[in-house]
Structures are given as structure tokens and as C-alpha cells.
């Protein structure tokens, strides 16, 4: 009973898996039309041979009718060829096939056995063959629906066998049994084949599942490979891929580089944990801006980048985008107990679809960033041809530096520092001068940083120091000489030891030598710098913090480093008409006083400034108002004329005060 149920379920296509039923339907749409052509061909073969012996109503007309029906079915299946059907639809169509198979099987066998009464033995054998090959052919074509094959075989073979069993001719009976045996064997083979087909389908399913899993995994891997694990925003690799993709689109876009100013000191002072938290916070702020046109990435360390694919023809709009990013990232962050302030500088390049290559673009943005960092911290620079020109000029200078005879080409000029309260020359600041035979005179602002980058600074500093000491002995060994140290000098123990040795060899008293350094010179390697400065201090040298007030944490350095003097940056002096600036300068002077530090006000250019600064308590001045930097002989003459004494407050009425 149970197996009967099972058989019924099987025959009626119950509980067939969705994938299987769809696959069966798809296979049949290709094979059933073939089956109908086979039926037409077989029918006409038997019709033709019985044309003269059987009445048309039982032969020719039936063949015509069958042909029409078959062609209609071919047409129907052709229409179904590209049909996207659901499993339920497919199952219903397969059930239709079973019913039609039953009907056609019965019809064909009845027709064939009826024809068997007409004709001679030869024609009768053809009928037997017709039945046999039709059943075999149909079973072949219905291989993907074995139920149909079984139905056809059953409805044809049973009457066929019964019919031939009652024939007096033994040959036909033998043929019938032979054909029935072949058909049965074939059914078995087809059932086996079908179960292989099912297995294949199942394994394909498993394979597809595995493939989907692998794809998901590789998608995740790809995402991981493109994400910065610390901040969770895209990484350098992704950034460059996006740049390459955007270049392929043949339209302008902008890439920007963002560099955090003051990140290293935060990391050094508060530790890596706080440093990491700060980077995470920066990543979060950038991720907030993510949009269709804006993608930000962490390129490494404290450097971030972005790609903007929106409207880029308006340079000012791009500049304000960059500036708003700088401002957003510069907002102080509360990291646990610690509140940290950082700055952010930005360099942007706008691509030119006609020429730009991925790395050239990046280099240009980097150049713009470098410009911001060195000239205008906290601001945005958009790459322009002028900047490119400047870069080429710098490369020329760098090449000249490598081949220059620095001992001959370098000179030192001296700018006086005077105390207007006690009316004396305090000393001179030694300033480097380089005149190259082909490039002419080059500003120390340019060649010092280039020499640092080119690894030539040590030799340069030592050469300059030897020369400066010579001038110092002429100008007055009991006057103070200030000498500037670059970032590399301050952090290099060898350089510091050599400077000490040179002083010693020249019998110069260390208390008359002041080494000037800027905040940016010590920022990257504070511990080394501190150790070296303490060594200089221990030998009796004086240390001055140059360009005071322009950095982020000048005050912090005042406390941490062994400083004797402070030089108020000249940017404040040119801005004295501003009340806030005046307040800042006043506080710096007061601070120096309370910390017992010498305060030197740099860059005084006129009498009005001196009067105002003297009114705030300023005593030591350096600037064009007193004298420009001069070579030794000129400086000696200048000291003799003492014309600067006219500037001493009280000797004339200052215009600004009058106003
Ligand atoms: P600094 O140490 O701040 O030197 C002062 C600069 O301000 C000098 O420029 C000086 O000529 C200029 N200056 C002085 N008074 C005035 C003024 O009243 N108005 C204006 N507008 N400028 C004034 P200079 O000689 O071009 O040097 C530029 C920078 O190059 C120096 O800035 C210093 O950072 C660096 N430098 C110069 N010589 C050396 C050196 O021997 N070694 C190192 N490492 N750096 C040096
Ligand atoms: Ca200086
Ligand atoms: Ca300075």
C-alpha cells in the first residue's frame, strides 16, 4: 500500500524539489519539439507504406491530424523556451506532458495495431518496427521526465504484447517480446540516468552554495584589505584604486591630502593609546562626510586623503571644502580624561582629464600639502603651476647644493641685537648666506630646508659655525652671538658634540654663544632634542626659543626644555595694530619676565613699533629698524657709527603715539 502511494506520488510528481522541477522543464523545452518531429517522421513512414492497403480514414487522415497536432505542440514548446517559470508552473506543465504522453501513447498504439490488419508481412513488420522505434525515440526524448517514459512504455507495450501474443505468426510474437524487453531495459537505464541527473543537480546546488560562501568571504576579505583596521575607514590601497577609477572616467575630480599638525607630540606625550584614539576620532569625523562624491581614507600614520568627484571647476569652492575639513579635524577632542588639540593642513590637486597619471596627481597633492605645512599651517593649498615651478626651482637648487663648494660659497652675515633700555649692543645673530655661481643668491629659508632634506645639513652647519665664530671674534668676543640650529642639528648628538668641540678649539667662551631653535625643530624628536640641549646648557651655552608664539605649544616647550631666551616672532610685530596681537606680545614679555628669561623682539622695522613695544616692557630688539644683516666689515662700521641710538625711546616723538 505504502509503495503504491509512493508510486502514485512519483508518477504525479508530488514533492519534487523546486530546482529539479525547473531543471526538468528546461531540458524538456529543448527535447519535446524533437520528439514531435520524430513522431511526424515515423507516422508518415508507416502511412506511406500503408497508403494503398489501408483506407485513408484510418491512415492518411490520421497522419495529417497527428502532424497538425504535433506541429501545434512544437509551436507551444517553442513559445515556452525562454519562459521564466515558477516551480509550481513547471510542475503543472510537466503533469500536462504526462497526460499528453498517455493520450498520444494510447492513440498511436491503437492506430498502429489497427493498421496491422492491413498489408502483407513486410508491411506488418514495419508496424512492429514503427511501434518499437517510436517508443524508444519518445523515451529518449523524455529522458528528463522518466514518468512520461514509463507511461508511454506501459500504455504502448501492454496492448502491443497482448496483440502479438494472439498472432499465429511466431516471428511477430518473438519480435514483440524482444522489443518489450529492450524497452524495459531502456527504462531501467533511463531511471539510472535520471538519478545521476538529480545528483548532478544537487552537487551543482552544493557547489553554488559553496561558491556563494566563497564569494561572501572574498568580499569580506576585499573589504578588510581595503579598510584601515584602526579607524575603520578606507585605506591607502582603496584610495589609489579609487583615484585610478576616477581617472578612467575622463572627467575632473579633486584629491586632497590632510596631515595632522602636532600629532606626534600628542602621541609622545600621552602615549600610543591616546594617539590611536585620536586617529579613530579623526576617522569618525571624516566618515561622517562620506557621500556619493566624497570618500576619505587613511593613507598612513597621521596622513589622511580624500577624493571629491563633485563639481570641481570652482577653485574657491574646493578651497572652502578643504578648509572646512581642516577646521573640522582641528577641533579639540576629549579622549577620556585628556583633551587634545591638534591642527590639520591640507593640499589639494584638481585633476586634468587630459594628462594626469595616478602618481603624478598624488605627488602634486603632496607638494600642495608640503606648501601648507611649511608656509601656512592649518590652511589649504591648491596645486598650481606656480607651485610646480617652485618645486622645479627647488630641485635645481638641491642639485646645485650637491655640487657646490660650500666652504667657498657659504658666508655669514650678522644682524645686531640691541638693548634699548641700557643702550647697548647685546650681540648679533649669525645668518647664513649662499651665493651660487650659476643660481645667484638663495634665501636661507630655502636652502637650509633643502640641505636638511638632501642630508647635507650637518656639513653646512659645521661650516657656517666655523665661519660665524671667526666673525664673532672680530665683532667682539664679549658680545653674544646667536647661531641657528636646524631640526636635524638639534636632534643629532654628533653635530652637537662637534659644535662644542669647535668652540673649545677656538677658545670661545660658551656663555657668549646662544643656539637658536624653533619649536618645529624639536617637535619630531623631543627626547633627543631635550638631551642635546641639556648637554649644551651644561657646557655653558645659552638656548633661545626662536619664532616664539607661532607653534601649537610654545608654552609647553618653555617648561620642558632648558631655555634661556625667547625670540618673539616677527609676524606679531608686523601685526601690532591688532589689539589681540598686542595683548599676546604683552603677555609674552610678562611671561619672560616672570620666568627670568631674556626676551628678544624680532623683526622691528620702524620706530613706532619700538616705542609701542618699549611701552609694553620690551628691551631687546632685532630688526631692520636697527640694522639689516651685514657682513663683518659692514657690521664693524655700523657698530662704530652707533646711529641706532636715535631709536632709544625718548629721543624723538613717535608718530604712532602722536596719533
Ligand atoms: P630667523 O632665525 O627667524 O632669522 C631672522 C630672519 O628675519 C632673517 O632672515 C632676517 O634677515 C629676517 N629679519 C630680521 N629683521 C627683519 C625685519 O625687520 N623685517 C623682516 N621682514 N625680516 C627681518 P634670513 O636671513 O633670510 O633667514 C631666514 C631664516 O633662515 C632664519 O629665520 C632661520 O630660520 C634660517 N636660517 C638663517 N641662517 C641659518 C643658519 O645658519 N642655520 C640654520 N639652521 N637656519 C638659518
Ligand atoms: Ca633665528
Ligand atoms: Ca626668528
PDB file of C-alpha atoms in Angstrom, residues 348-595:
ATOM      1  CA  UNK A 348      44.580  69.592  -2.944  1.00  0.00           C
ATOM      2  CA  UNK A 349      45.048  68.904  -6.625  1.00  0.00           C
ATOM      3  CA  UNK A 350      42.346  69.104  -9.268  1.00  0.00           C
ATOM      4  CA  UNK A 351      42.853  66.520 -11.969  1.00  0.00           C
ATOM      5  CA  UNK A 352      43.138  67.364 -15.607  1.00  0.00           C
ATOM      6  CA  UNK A 353      41.459  64.555 -17.550  1.00  0.00           C
ATOM      7  CA  UNK A 354      43.827  65.137 -20.453  1.00  0.00           C
ATOM      8  CA  UNK A 355      47.088  64.442 -18.738  1.00  0.00           C
ATOM      9  CA  UNK A 356      47.073  63.237 -15.180  1.00  0.00           C
ATOM     10  CA  UNK A 357      48.506  59.950 -14.032  1.00  0.00           C
ATOM     11  CA  UNK A 358      47.713  58.451 -10.677  1.00  0.00           C
ATOM     12  CA  UNK A 359      51.076  59.039  -9.008  1.00  0.00           C
ATOM     13  CA  UNK A 360      51.698  62.414 -10.619  1.00  0.00           C
ATOM     14  CA  UNK A 361      48.403  63.528  -9.104  1.00  0.00           C
ATOM     15  CA  UNK A 362      49.327  62.257  -5.693  1.00  0.00           C
ATOM     16  CA  UNK A 363      52.744  63.938  -5.889  1.00  0.00           C
ATOM     17  CA  UNK A 364      51.085  67.232  -6.741  1.00  0.00           C
ATOM     18  CA  UNK A 365      48.681  66.989  -3.843  1.00  0.00           C
ATOM     19  CA  UNK A 366      51.654  66.120  -1.659  1.00  0.00           C
ATOM     20  CA  UNK A 367      53.502  69.181  -2.896  1.00  0.00           C
ATOM     21  CA  UNK A 368      50.486  71.352  -2.110  1.00  0.00           C
ATOM     22  CA  UNK A 369      50.328  69.782   1.345  1.00  0.00           C
ATOM     23  CA  UNK A 370      54.015  70.410   1.895  1.00  0.00           C
ATOM     24  CA  UNK A 371      53.458  74.031   0.953  1.00  0.00           C
ATOM     25  CA  UNK A 372      50.651  74.320   3.503  1.00  0.00           C
ATOM     26  CA  UNK A 373      52.686  72.658   6.205  1.00  0.00           C
ATOM     27  CA  UNK A 374      55.785  74.734   5.639  1.00  0.00           C
ATOM     28  CA  UNK A 375      54.198  78.084   4.882  1.00  0.00           C
ATOM     29  CA  UNK A 376      50.620  78.156   6.074  1.00  0.00           C
ATOM     30  CA  UNK A 377      49.859  75.590   8.720  1.00  0.00           C
ATOM     31  CA  UNK A 378      46.211  74.851   9.225  1.00  0.00           C
ATOM     32  CA  UNK A 379      45.372  76.116   5.760  1.00  0.00           C
ATOM     33  CA  UNK A 380      44.624  74.703   2.322  1.00  0.00           C
ATOM     34  CA  UNK A 381      46.876  74.910  -0.716  1.00  0.00           C
ATOM     35  CA  UNK A 382      45.547  74.000  -4.132  1.00  0.00           C
ATOM     36  CA  UNK A 383      48.228  72.819  -6.512  1.00  0.00           C
ATOM     37  CA  UNK A 384      49.019  75.307  -9.256  1.00  0.00           C
ATOM     38  CA  UNK A 385      51.614  75.540 -11.983  1.00  0.00           C
ATOM     39  CA  UNK A 386      53.455  78.131  -9.835  1.00  0.00           C
ATOM     40  CA  UNK A 387      53.911  75.537  -7.159  1.00  0.00           C
ATOM     41  CA  UNK A 388      55.236  73.121  -9.776  1.00  0.00           C
ATOM     42  CA  UNK A 389      57.611  75.827 -10.929  1.00  0.00           C
ATOM     43  CA  UNK A 390      58.720  76.395  -7.357  1.00  0.00           C
ATOM     44  CA  UNK A 391      59.307  72.689  -6.952  1.00  0.00           C
ATOM     45  CA  UNK A 392      61.418  72.568 -10.129  1.00  0.00           C
ATOM     46  CA  UNK A 393      63.384  75.544  -8.871  1.00  0.00           C
ATOM     47  CA  UNK A 394      63.958  73.772  -5.571  1.00  0.00           C
ATOM     48  CA  UNK A 395      65.143  70.692  -7.416  1.00  0.00           C
ATOM     49  CA  UNK A 396      67.592  72.876  -9.292  1.00  0.00           C
ATOM     50  CA  UNK A 397      68.821  74.328  -6.014  1.00  0.00           C
ATOM     51  CA  UNK A 398      69.102  70.900  -4.474  1.00  0.00           C
ATOM     52  CA  UNK A 399      71.194  69.707  -7.404  1.00  0.00           C
ATOM     53  CA  UNK A 400      73.379  72.817  -7.055  1.00  0.00           C
ATOM     54  CA  UNK A 401      73.742  72.148  -3.318  1.00  0.00           C
ATOM     55  CA  UNK A 402      75.139  68.704  -4.048  1.00  0.00           C
ATOM     56  CA  UNK A 403      77.820  70.011  -6.379  1.00  0.00           C
ATOM     57  CA  UNK A 404      78.508  73.298  -4.557  1.00  0.00           C
ATOM     58  CA  UNK A 405      81.781  74.070  -2.846  1.00  0.00           C
ATOM     59  CA  UNK A 406      80.085  75.056   0.388  1.00  0.00           C
ATOM     60  CA  UNK A 407      83.314  76.114   2.100  1.00  0.00           C
ATOM     61  CA  UNK A 408      83.744  78.785  -0.517  1.00  0.00           C
ATOM     62  CA  UNK A 409      80.172  79.699  -1.380  1.00  0.00           C
ATOM     63  CA  UNK A 410      78.714  79.977   2.122  1.00  0.00           C
ATOM     64  CA  UNK A 411      79.060  83.195   4.081  1.00  0.00           C
ATOM     65  CA  UNK A 412      77.702  84.520   7.335  1.00  0.00           C
ATOM     66  CA  UNK A 413      76.006  87.833   7.863  1.00  0.00           C
ATOM     67  CA  UNK A 414      75.318  89.331  11.256  1.00  0.00           C
ATOM     68  CA  UNK A 415      72.262  91.141  12.455  1.00  0.00           C
ATOM     69  CA  UNK A 416      72.645  93.166  15.637  1.00  0.00           C
ATOM     70  CA  UNK A 417      70.508  92.682  18.702  1.00  0.00           C
ATOM     71  CA  UNK A 418      70.395  95.761  20.920  1.00  0.00           C
ATOM     72  CA  UNK A 419      69.118  96.590  24.360  1.00  0.00           C
ATOM     73  CA  UNK A 420      67.393  99.927  24.110  1.00  0.00           C
ATOM     74  CA  UNK A 421      66.968 100.284  27.819  1.00  0.00           C
ATOM     75  CA  UNK A 422      70.583 100.252  28.746  1.00  0.00           C
ATOM     76  CA  UNK A 423      71.608 101.479  25.378  1.00  0.00           C
ATOM     77  CA  UNK A 424      73.948  98.653  24.426  1.00  0.00           C
ATOM     78  CA  UNK A 425      74.635  96.135  21.701  1.00  0.00           C
ATOM     79  CA  UNK A 426      73.748  92.753  23.163  1.00  0.00           C
ATOM     80  CA  UNK A 427      75.178  90.782  20.286  1.00  0.00           C
ATOM     81  CA  UNK A 428      74.496  89.511  16.774  1.00  0.00           C
ATOM     82  CA  UNK A 429      72.516  86.769  15.147  1.00  0.00           C
ATOM     83  CA  UNK A 430      74.596  84.873  12.614  1.00  0.00           C
ATOM     84  CA  UNK A 431      72.587  84.290   9.443  1.00  0.00           C
ATOM     85  CA  UNK A 432      73.667  82.048   6.604  1.00  0.00           C
ATOM     86  CA  UNK A 433      74.155  83.394   3.091  1.00  0.00           C
ATOM     87  CA  UNK A 434      74.749  81.287  -0.002  1.00  0.00           C
ATOM     88  CA  UNK A 435      75.667  82.680  -3.371  1.00  0.00           C
ATOM     89  CA  UNK A 436      75.944  80.089  -6.081  1.00  0.00           C
ATOM     90  CA  UNK A 437      77.888  80.973  -9.282  1.00  0.00           C
ATOM     91  CA  UNK A 438      75.001  79.896 -11.534  1.00  0.00           C
ATOM     92  CA  UNK A 439      71.874  80.383  -9.403  1.00  0.00           C
ATOM     93  CA  UNK A 440      72.975  83.534  -7.605  1.00  0.00           C
ATOM     94  CA  UNK A 441      71.956  84.360  -4.051  1.00  0.00           C
ATOM     95  CA  UNK A 442      69.487  81.953  -2.439  1.00  0.00           C
ATOM     96  CA  UNK A 443      67.474  82.586   0.719  1.00  0.00           C
ATOM     97  CA  UNK A 444      68.423  80.524   3.782  1.00  0.00           C
ATOM     98  CA  UNK A 445      64.730  79.781   4.266  1.00  0.00           C
ATOM     99  CA  UNK A 446      65.000  77.716   1.095  1.00  0.00           C
ATOM    100  CA  UNK A 447      68.467  76.232   1.141  1.00  0.00           C
ATOM    101  CA  UNK A 448      68.518  75.249   4.828  1.00  0.00           C
ATOM    102  CA  UNK A 449      65.434  73.046   4.500  1.00  0.00           C
ATOM    103  CA  UNK A 450      66.703  71.660   1.180  1.00  0.00           C
ATOM    104  CA  UNK A 451      70.058  70.846   2.779  1.00  0.00           C
ATOM    105  CA  UNK A 452      68.163  69.034   5.521  1.00  0.00           C
ATOM    106  CA  UNK A 453      66.201  67.006   3.013  1.00  0.00           C
ATOM    107  CA  UNK A 454      69.348  66.269   0.988  1.00  0.00           C
ATOM    108  CA  UNK A 455      71.250  65.121   4.078  1.00  0.00           C
ATOM    109  CA  UNK A 456      73.814  67.921   3.713  1.00  0.00           C
ATOM    110  CA  UNK A 457      72.854  69.958   6.739  1.00  0.00           C
ATOM    111  CA  UNK A 458      75.492  68.684   9.124  1.00  0.00           C
ATOM    112  CA  UNK A 459      78.354  69.699   6.897  1.00  0.00           C
ATOM    113  CA  UNK A 460      76.634  73.005   6.238  1.00  0.00           C
ATOM    114  CA  UNK A 461      76.023  73.784   9.914  1.00  0.00           C
ATOM    115  CA  UNK A 462      79.612  72.983  10.855  1.00  0.00           C
ATOM    116  CA  UNK A 463      80.999  75.115   8.013  1.00  0.00           C
ATOM    117  CA  UNK A 464      78.719  78.004   8.977  1.00  0.00           C
ATOM    118  CA  UNK A 465      79.565  77.728  12.637  1.00  0.00           C
ATOM    119  CA  UNK A 466      83.311  77.865  11.993  1.00  0.00           C
ATOM    120  CA  UNK A 467      82.810  80.952   9.825  1.00  0.00           C
ATOM    121  CA  UNK A 468      80.432  82.537  12.343  1.00  0.00           C
ATOM    122  CA  UNK A 469      82.970  82.128  15.122  1.00  0.00           C
ATOM    123  CA  UNK A 470      85.575  83.945  13.003  1.00  0.00           C
ATOM    124  CA  UNK A 471      83.214  86.891  12.591  1.00  0.00           C
ATOM    125  CA  UNK A 472      82.323  86.737  16.259  1.00  0.00           C
ATOM    126  CA  UNK A 473      85.952  87.225  17.259  1.00  0.00           C
ATOM    127  CA  UNK A 474      86.094  90.331  15.041  1.00  0.00           C
ATOM    128  CA  UNK A 475      82.785  91.785  16.228  1.00  0.00           C
ATOM    129  CA  UNK A 476      83.622  91.321  19.875  1.00  0.00           C
ATOM    130  CA  UNK A 477      84.226  88.067  21.710  1.00  0.00           C
ATOM    131  CA  UNK A 478      82.467  89.501  24.767  1.00  0.00           C
ATOM    132  CA  UNK A 479      79.283  90.060  22.808  1.00  0.00           C
ATOM    133  CA  UNK A 480      76.709  87.353  22.439  1.00  0.00           C
ATOM    134  CA  UNK A 481      76.421  85.519  19.129  1.00  0.00           C
ATOM    135  CA  UNK A 482      73.247  83.684  18.240  1.00  0.00           C
ATOM    136  CA  UNK A 483      73.524  80.766  15.879  1.00  0.00           C
ATOM    137  CA  UNK A 484      70.546  78.945  14.355  1.00  0.00           C
ATOM    138  CA  UNK A 485      70.240  75.185  14.579  1.00  0.00           C
ATOM    139  CA  UNK A 486      68.055  73.203  12.237  1.00  0.00           C
ATOM    140  CA  UNK A 487      65.809  70.295  13.252  1.00  0.00           C
ATOM    141  CA  UNK A 488      68.421  67.756  12.306  1.00  0.00           C
ATOM    142  CA  UNK A 489      71.188  69.598  14.193  1.00  0.00           C
ATOM    143  CA  UNK A 490      69.194  69.781  17.405  1.00  0.00           C
ATOM    144  CA  UNK A 491      68.477  66.081  17.413  1.00  0.00           C
ATOM    145  CA  UNK A 492      71.908  64.898  16.274  1.00  0.00           C
ATOM    146  CA  UNK A 493      74.301  64.191  19.109  1.00  0.00           C
ATOM    147  CA  UNK A 494      77.286  64.113  16.726  1.00  0.00           C
ATOM    148  CA  UNK A 495      76.544  67.599  15.428  1.00  0.00           C
ATOM    149  CA  UNK A 496      76.099  68.980  18.939  1.00  0.00           C
ATOM    150  CA  UNK A 497      79.357  67.374  20.127  1.00  0.00           C
ATOM    151  CA  UNK A 498      81.170  68.755  17.116  1.00  0.00           C
ATOM    152  CA  UNK A 499      79.827  72.265  17.739  1.00  0.00           C
ATOM    153  CA  UNK A 500      81.029  72.062  21.338  1.00  0.00           C
ATOM    154  CA  UNK A 501      84.448  70.819  20.171  1.00  0.00           C
ATOM    155  CA  UNK A 502      84.813  73.659  17.637  1.00  0.00           C
ATOM    156  CA  UNK A 503      84.016  76.244  20.299  1.00  0.00           C
ATOM    157  CA  UNK A 504      86.524  74.680  22.591  1.00  0.00           C
ATOM    158  CA  UNK A 505      89.217  74.558  19.902  1.00  0.00           C
ATOM    159  CA  UNK A 506      88.645  78.252  19.122  1.00  0.00           C
ATOM    160  CA  UNK A 507      88.762  79.214  22.799  1.00  0.00           C
ATOM    161  CA  UNK A 508      85.331  80.780  22.605  1.00  0.00           C
ATOM    162  CA  UNK A 509      83.524  81.135  25.897  1.00  0.00           C
ATOM    163  CA  UNK A 510      80.266  79.200  25.713  1.00  0.00           C
ATOM    164  CA  UNK A 511      78.251  81.779  27.645  1.00  0.00           C
ATOM    165  CA  UNK A 512      78.649  84.116  24.664  1.00  0.00           C
ATOM    166  CA  UNK A 513      77.135  81.659  22.241  1.00  0.00           C
ATOM    167  CA  UNK A 514      73.362  81.235  22.015  1.00  0.00           C
ATOM    168  CA  UNK A 515      71.893  78.428  19.969  1.00  0.00           C
ATOM    169  CA  UNK A 516      68.523  79.292  18.490  1.00  0.00           C
ATOM    170  CA  UNK A 517      65.995  76.606  17.712  1.00  0.00           C
ATOM    171  CA  UNK A 518      62.367  76.604  16.718  1.00  0.00           C
ATOM    172  CA  UNK A 519      59.503  74.587  18.091  1.00  0.00           C
ATOM    173  CA  UNK A 520      59.149  72.714  14.804  1.00  0.00           C
ATOM    174  CA  UNK A 521      62.811  71.686  15.026  1.00  0.00           C
ATOM    175  CA  UNK A 522      62.236  69.722  18.219  1.00  0.00           C
ATOM    176  CA  UNK A 523      58.694  68.563  17.616  1.00  0.00           C
ATOM    177  CA  UNK A 524      59.558  65.268  15.948  1.00  0.00           C
ATOM    178  CA  UNK A 525      62.170  64.054  18.355  1.00  0.00           C
ATOM    179  CA  UNK A 526      61.614  65.831  21.600  1.00  0.00           C
ATOM    180  CA  UNK A 527      63.546  63.420  23.809  1.00  0.00           C
ATOM    181  CA  UNK A 528      66.725  63.565  21.716  1.00  0.00           C
ATOM    182  CA  UNK A 529      66.453  67.324  21.467  1.00  0.00           C
ATOM    183  CA  UNK A 530      65.985  67.679  25.196  1.00  0.00           C
ATOM    184  CA  UNK A 531      69.045  65.563  25.924  1.00  0.00           C
ATOM    185  CA  UNK A 532      71.224  67.527  23.481  1.00  0.00           C
ATOM    186  CA  UNK A 533      70.027  70.870  24.768  1.00  0.00           C
ATOM    187  CA  UNK A 534      70.769  69.862  28.327  1.00  0.00           C
ATOM    188  CA  UNK A 535      74.262  68.904  27.224  1.00  0.00           C
ATOM    189  CA  UNK A 536      74.773  72.324  25.607  1.00  0.00           C
ATOM    190  CA  UNK A 537      73.380  74.015  28.668  1.00  0.00           C
ATOM    191  CA  UNK A 538      75.692  72.004  30.899  1.00  0.00           C
ATOM    192  CA  UNK A 539      78.664  73.247  28.860  1.00  0.00           C
ATOM    193  CA  UNK A 540      77.581  76.843  29.487  1.00  0.00           C
ATOM    194  CA  UNK A 541      75.897  77.670  26.176  1.00  0.00           C
ATOM    195  CA  UNK A 542      72.647  79.611  26.061  1.00  0.00           C
ATOM    196  CA  UNK A 543      69.495  78.362  24.333  1.00  0.00           C
ATOM    197  CA  UNK A 544      66.883  80.568  22.687  1.00  0.00           C
ATOM    198  CA  UNK A 545      63.413  79.509  21.545  1.00  0.00           C
ATOM    199  CA  UNK A 546      63.040  81.170  18.132  1.00  0.00           C
ATOM    200  CA  UNK A 547      59.847  82.291  16.390  1.00  0.00           C
ATOM    201  CA  UNK A 548      58.033  82.101  19.712  1.00  0.00           C
ATOM    202  CA  UNK A 549      54.258  82.019  19.570  1.00  0.00           C
ATOM    203  CA  UNK A 550      53.837  80.611  16.061  1.00  0.00           C
ATOM    204  CA  UNK A 551      53.606  76.929  17.039  1.00  0.00           C
ATOM    205  CA  UNK A 552      50.958  75.000  18.909  1.00  0.00           C
ATOM    206  CA  UNK A 553      52.549  74.510  22.251  1.00  0.00           C
ATOM    207  CA  UNK A 554      55.296  77.094  22.619  1.00  0.00           C
ATOM    208  CA  UNK A 555      54.414  77.361  26.273  1.00  0.00           C
ATOM    209  CA  UNK A 556      54.755  73.642  26.875  1.00  0.00           C
ATOM    210  CA  UNK A 557      58.245  73.748  25.370  1.00  0.00           C
ATOM    211  CA  UNK A 558      59.201  76.662  27.582  1.00  0.00           C
ATOM    212  CA  UNK A 559      58.536  74.488  30.570  1.00  0.00           C
ATOM    213  CA  UNK A 560      60.030  71.306  29.280  1.00  0.00           C
ATOM    214  CA  UNK A 561      63.215  72.497  27.576  1.00  0.00           C
ATOM    215  CA  UNK A 562      66.168  74.286  29.155  1.00  0.00           C
ATOM    216  CA  UNK A 563      65.564  77.713  27.638  1.00  0.00           C
ATOM    217  CA  UNK A 564      67.357  80.983  28.437  1.00  0.00           C
ATOM    218  CA  UNK A 565      65.859  83.315  25.878  1.00  0.00           C
ATOM    219  CA  UNK A 566      62.730  83.764  23.883  1.00  0.00           C
ATOM    220  CA  UNK A 567      62.537  85.435  20.491  1.00  0.00           C
ATOM    221  CA  UNK A 568      59.114  86.869  19.794  1.00  0.00           C
ATOM    222  CA  UNK A 569      58.231  86.045  16.202  1.00  0.00           C
ATOM    223  CA  UNK A 570      58.244  88.887  13.748  1.00  0.00           C
ATOM    224  CA  UNK A 571      54.751  88.071  12.491  1.00  0.00           C
ATOM    225  CA  UNK A 572      53.389  89.561  15.732  1.00  0.00           C
ATOM    226  CA  UNK A 573      55.367  92.749  15.253  1.00  0.00           C
ATOM    227  CA  UNK A 574      54.073  93.444  11.766  1.00  0.00           C
ATOM    228  CA  UNK A 575      50.599  92.986  13.217  1.00  0.00           C
ATOM    229  CA  UNK A 576      50.811  95.262  16.224  1.00  0.00           C
ATOM    230  CA  UNK A 577      47.919  97.426  15.083  1.00  0.00           C
ATOM    231  CA  UNK A 578      45.725  94.488  16.090  1.00  0.00           C
ATOM    232  CA  UNK A 579      44.656  94.643  19.697  1.00  0.00           C
ATOM    233  CA  UNK A 580      44.741  90.868  20.257  1.00  0.00           C
ATOM    234  CA  UNK A 581      48.262  90.710  18.888  1.00  0.00           C
ATOM    235  CA  UNK A 582      49.334  93.497  21.197  1.00  0.00           C
ATOM    236  CA  UNK A 583      47.857  91.570  24.126  1.00  0.00           C
ATOM    237  CA  UNK A 584      49.707  88.418  23.120  1.00  0.00           C
ATOM    238  CA  UNK A 585      53.037  90.229  22.851  1.00  0.00           C
ATOM    239  CA  UNK A 586      52.447  91.942  26.167  1.00  0.00           C
ATOM    240  CA  UNK A 587      51.793  88.567  27.825  1.00  0.00           C
ATOM    241  CA  UNK A 588      54.887  87.013  26.270  1.00  0.00           C
ATOM    242  CA  UNK A 589      57.030  89.851  27.600  1.00  0.00           C
ATOM    243  CA  UNK A 590      55.444  89.483  31.043  1.00  0.00           C
ATOM    244  CA  UNK A 591      55.865  85.732  30.946  1.00  0.00           C
ATOM    245  CA  UNK A 592      59.578  86.038  30.125  1.00  0.00           C
ATOM    246  CA  UNK A 593      59.964  88.487  32.941  1.00  0.00           C
ATOM    247  CA  UNK A 594      58.299  86.172  35.419  1.00  0.00           C
ATOM    248  CA  UNK A 595      60.347  83.186  34.237  1.00  0.00           C
TER     249      UNK A 595
END
